[in-house]
Amino acid sequence: MKNIFFCFCFLIVVKAQSQDNKAYDMTVNGVKVIVVPSGNEIVQVDLVIKGGVQNYSADKAGIERLALTALTECGTLKDDKNSFKNKLDEVDAQVYGSAGKDASHFQLNCIKSDFEKVWPSYVDALTVPRFDAKEFQRIKDEAINSLRRMESNPDASLQRMAMQVAFNGMDYAKFSSGTIESIQKISLQETKDYYKSLLTRSRIFIVVVGDVSKEDLQTRISALAAKIPQGKPFVLKRVSYVPQASTFVAKPKENATNYIMGVSSAPHPNTKEYYPATLASGIFYDKMFLEVRTNNGLSYAPSAYFSFGATPYSVMYVTTKDPDKYIAVSRNLVDKIKKEGFASDEVKNMKNTYATRQYYNNETNASLCFMVANSEVVQGDWHKAFTLKEDLHPVTPADVNQVFNKYIGNFTWVYQGDTTKVTPTLFTQKQTPPIAKDKKAF
Amino acid sequence: MKKIFLMLGVAAAISSSAQPRLPKDYHWQKLDNGLEVVVIENHKVPLATIEIAVKNGAYTEGAEYSGLSHLFEHMFFKANKDYPDQAKFLKRTQELGAIWNGTTGTERVNYFFTFDKDSLLGGLKFMNAAIRYPIYREEDMQKERPVVDGEFQRAESDPGFQLWIESNRKVWGDLFTRKNPIGDHQIINTASPEKMMTIKDKYYVPNNSLLVICGDVNPQQAFSYAKNIFGDWKPADADPQIKYPIPDFAPITKTEYFIKESSIAQTPMIMMTWQGPDFRNDSIGTVAADVFSKILSLNSSKWQQALIDKGLATSVNVSYQTSRYVGPITINIVPLPAKMKECYLEVMNQVSQFDKDDYFTDAELARAKEGLKRQQVRQTEKPSSLASQLTYWWCSTSLNYLTDYYTAMDKVSRQDIQNYVKRYIAGKPYVAGMIINSDMNKQYNPGEYFKN
């Protein structure tokens, strides 16, 4: 019934484990290791490489993802691709890489009793990848086909367009998955060289969620780290996004409905404004749902949220047959919030919702691992993954109103669908358009 | 081994009052009004999840009701006697700090809320008001119809869905509505409060529903709450599943191919569908189907080696959906456009070998089973998801089926898999569809070979 966009996009860090098994960190052979005991039968390991899209130029977009894919899809010096993958299949273990805006991840997920057996493959993939030429061509072909598939998905296509238009000239305009043009040009040798320069102790940290002893981890990770060069110090750049005026770009597309996304600014997650913004984000979503969907029947999937990364931003999103009415309703809602502010019970209830969400996101090792890694990257402190409830507690309605008024301003709008159905000026004009009472929604 | 499956089938028929077999820490009671209640005790986090599942969904829909189980599910969240409009309903979810949702599938409609464990009583009362005392106003329906239709339009904007719906029209023929939860635009946009009441009266009764209370709860207290709150829910005179029988799906009589053009499809996709086993008639086949699908997902399998290892496709997934009424067997392929013909011909070559003695090795069979066992560990990792897993099996199979599944899976033999393939796939009619954009269609001309 309710769409999942909110849950999916909302990168909120949350609480952690029971009081008995506290998380800790340690430095092993120059690598920071964060360990979270889980009390279950699963082990999740994430080697995080900081930097994301800051690590390469636009014409090389996709190179980091290709390199990480090659680690598991091209085999290692000890095992060719098939031998490597068959070993993992023996115990249904998952070893996989992914690349994002702020960091990349190379992960292992297995049953605890299989950890001993799977760990060597994980280490080999990281430290002695084969980069086989035939397999590399295969993963390039697949990457290009996946980009085409992504472009066929209306939400993925809209998201890419929004990032490209809003962050034009900035790092966030680059796609970790690359473009068809960039992937086609990337060679095996430059991918090998790139990976060699990327994997340095100065740029990585490791998160382990699972019941593995400290001594065992020290031994394993010490041996792993010994094979990784120190490298140059790395600091993630933090850049603000503040659109100077509202803009609108449309792309005609034969979708069955119209897809719209607006991007505005947001506070940095390592500042004190992060917590009021977190609450504002949740309440803004609820209000948008009520106004756009319940009261006006304009959309199945209205959404609004803040995204907190190295370049934080806020988003308004909808799919609708009546874009003009949508923008009038949503802009009037923003005006109303700015004028009246959020109510104290709304702030209180949203704190309750985040308390639930803390535990809810704490239920699997993979989601807990993601939260810890994300806190370390974007907030600069993994402990924040465990203290959200306490950190939200002192936030007042005035704090929430202040961040909302400060950051929700001009929007960079993108649109895919029937361009004859939309009036761009309603999105860009300074004056909030009135809501047409006589126009049917569908 | 056969005995186990026989037991599963028989148990489904006689379980109305018998205590079902259940996994550890699962507890079951049936109230006097027929409402089954399962409490799953799991203290991993201090949360409680409550879910009600109803045996409703597409399979209960004739053409005139196509999509209305789904609209009904949306109306659940609109208004009821305690929360007379959606603003008040949503406000209450916020006070509870609840994470909530509902889904409508082919054979199940379910509603679920997760909140702090101390809100269990309040949450159950909230659920009770919504499921038993909904209010259907014409004005609310006017607003919700385009919302539901908007969900439909979002799906229609995806080429994968376009391919699915076109394929399934052909697979299920005149009874397609009974496999299509999203429904029909016209029926959705003309739905009335009277039709909502008809659905409610037919299916939203305790003797057609299952309540699950899951998480950091005390079973005794949870059962007590359930009885006090839902005990006076009036049952239907007769079991709705017997009173409103589901017509039999006609088999596919001849293999059919189609190519659909879509400007949104930036890369082609292929879907092949057979009618597979179901819980009522071939319980062992449903489990053998899962094992066979798992074998084909292994890197070492002939299937993966011929298609992925050779670089002919980005993905080649074979799946079976466990169902009470004829589950579909589906192959989804994303070929590399330039190798589409080679890919298709290889798919057909592989399918023609599915029933051969040497199509998979004993080691692969063992590996698939080991994988499925580990999958079980992962599936039970998230406490708040256990309720939805349970209700799926309750609607489409039985609680015994859920409990015995992995024991049964472990006993699946090579012969069982061959029986499954021979009965449902090898030489059997199927529907094959492709979605592709106009330029690629002209460039690669798949119509030359993608046909009967």
Coordinates of C-alpha atoms in Angstrom, one line a residue, chain A residues 34-36 38 40-47 94-96 105-112 115 119 122 206-212 217 364-370, chain B residues 378 381:
Chain A
I34 CA 35.1 -2.0 13.8
V35 CA 33.6 -5.1 15.3
V36 CA 30.0 -5.6 16.2
S38 CA 25.7 -10.1 16.5
N40 CA 23.6 -15.0 15.5
E41 CA 24.9 -17.5 13.0
I42 CA 25.9 -15.0 10.3
V43 CA 29.1 -13.1 9.6
Q44 CA 29.2 -10.0 7.5
V45 CA 32.5 -8.3 6.6
D46 CA 32.8 -5.0 4.7
L47 CA 36.1 -3.6 3.6
Q94 CA 28.4 -14.2 -0.9
V95 CA 31.4 -12.2 -1.8
Y96 CA 30.7 -9.0 -3.8
H105 CA 32.4 -1.7 -0.4
F106 CA 33.8 -5.2 -0.8
Q107 CA 31.7 -7.6 1.3
L108 CA 31.5 -11.1 2.6
N109 CA 28.4 -12.7 4.0
C110 CA 28.5 -16.3 5.2
I111 CA 27.3 -18.7 7.8
K112 CA 29.6 -18.5 10.9
F115 CA 33.9 -18.3 7.8
W119 CA 37.9 -16.0 4.4
Y122 CA 37.9 -13.1 0.2
I206 CA 36.9 -2.8 7.9
V207 CA 33.6 -3.5 9.6
V208 CA 32.8 -7.0 10.9
V209 CA 29.4 -7.9 12.2
G210 CA 29.3 -11.3 13.7
D211 CA 30.5 -13.4 16.6
V212 CA 34.2 -13.8 15.7
L217 CA 40.1 -11.2 13.6
T364 CA 20.2 -8.2 10.1
N365 CA 24.0 -8.2 10.1
A366 CA 24.1 -6.7 6.6
S367 CA 21.9 -3.7 7.5
L368 CA 23.8 -3.1 10.7
C369 CA 27.1 -3.4 8.9
F370 CA 25.9 -0.8 6.3
Chain B
R378 CA 19.4 -16.0 6.4
E381 CA 17.6 -13.6 10.5

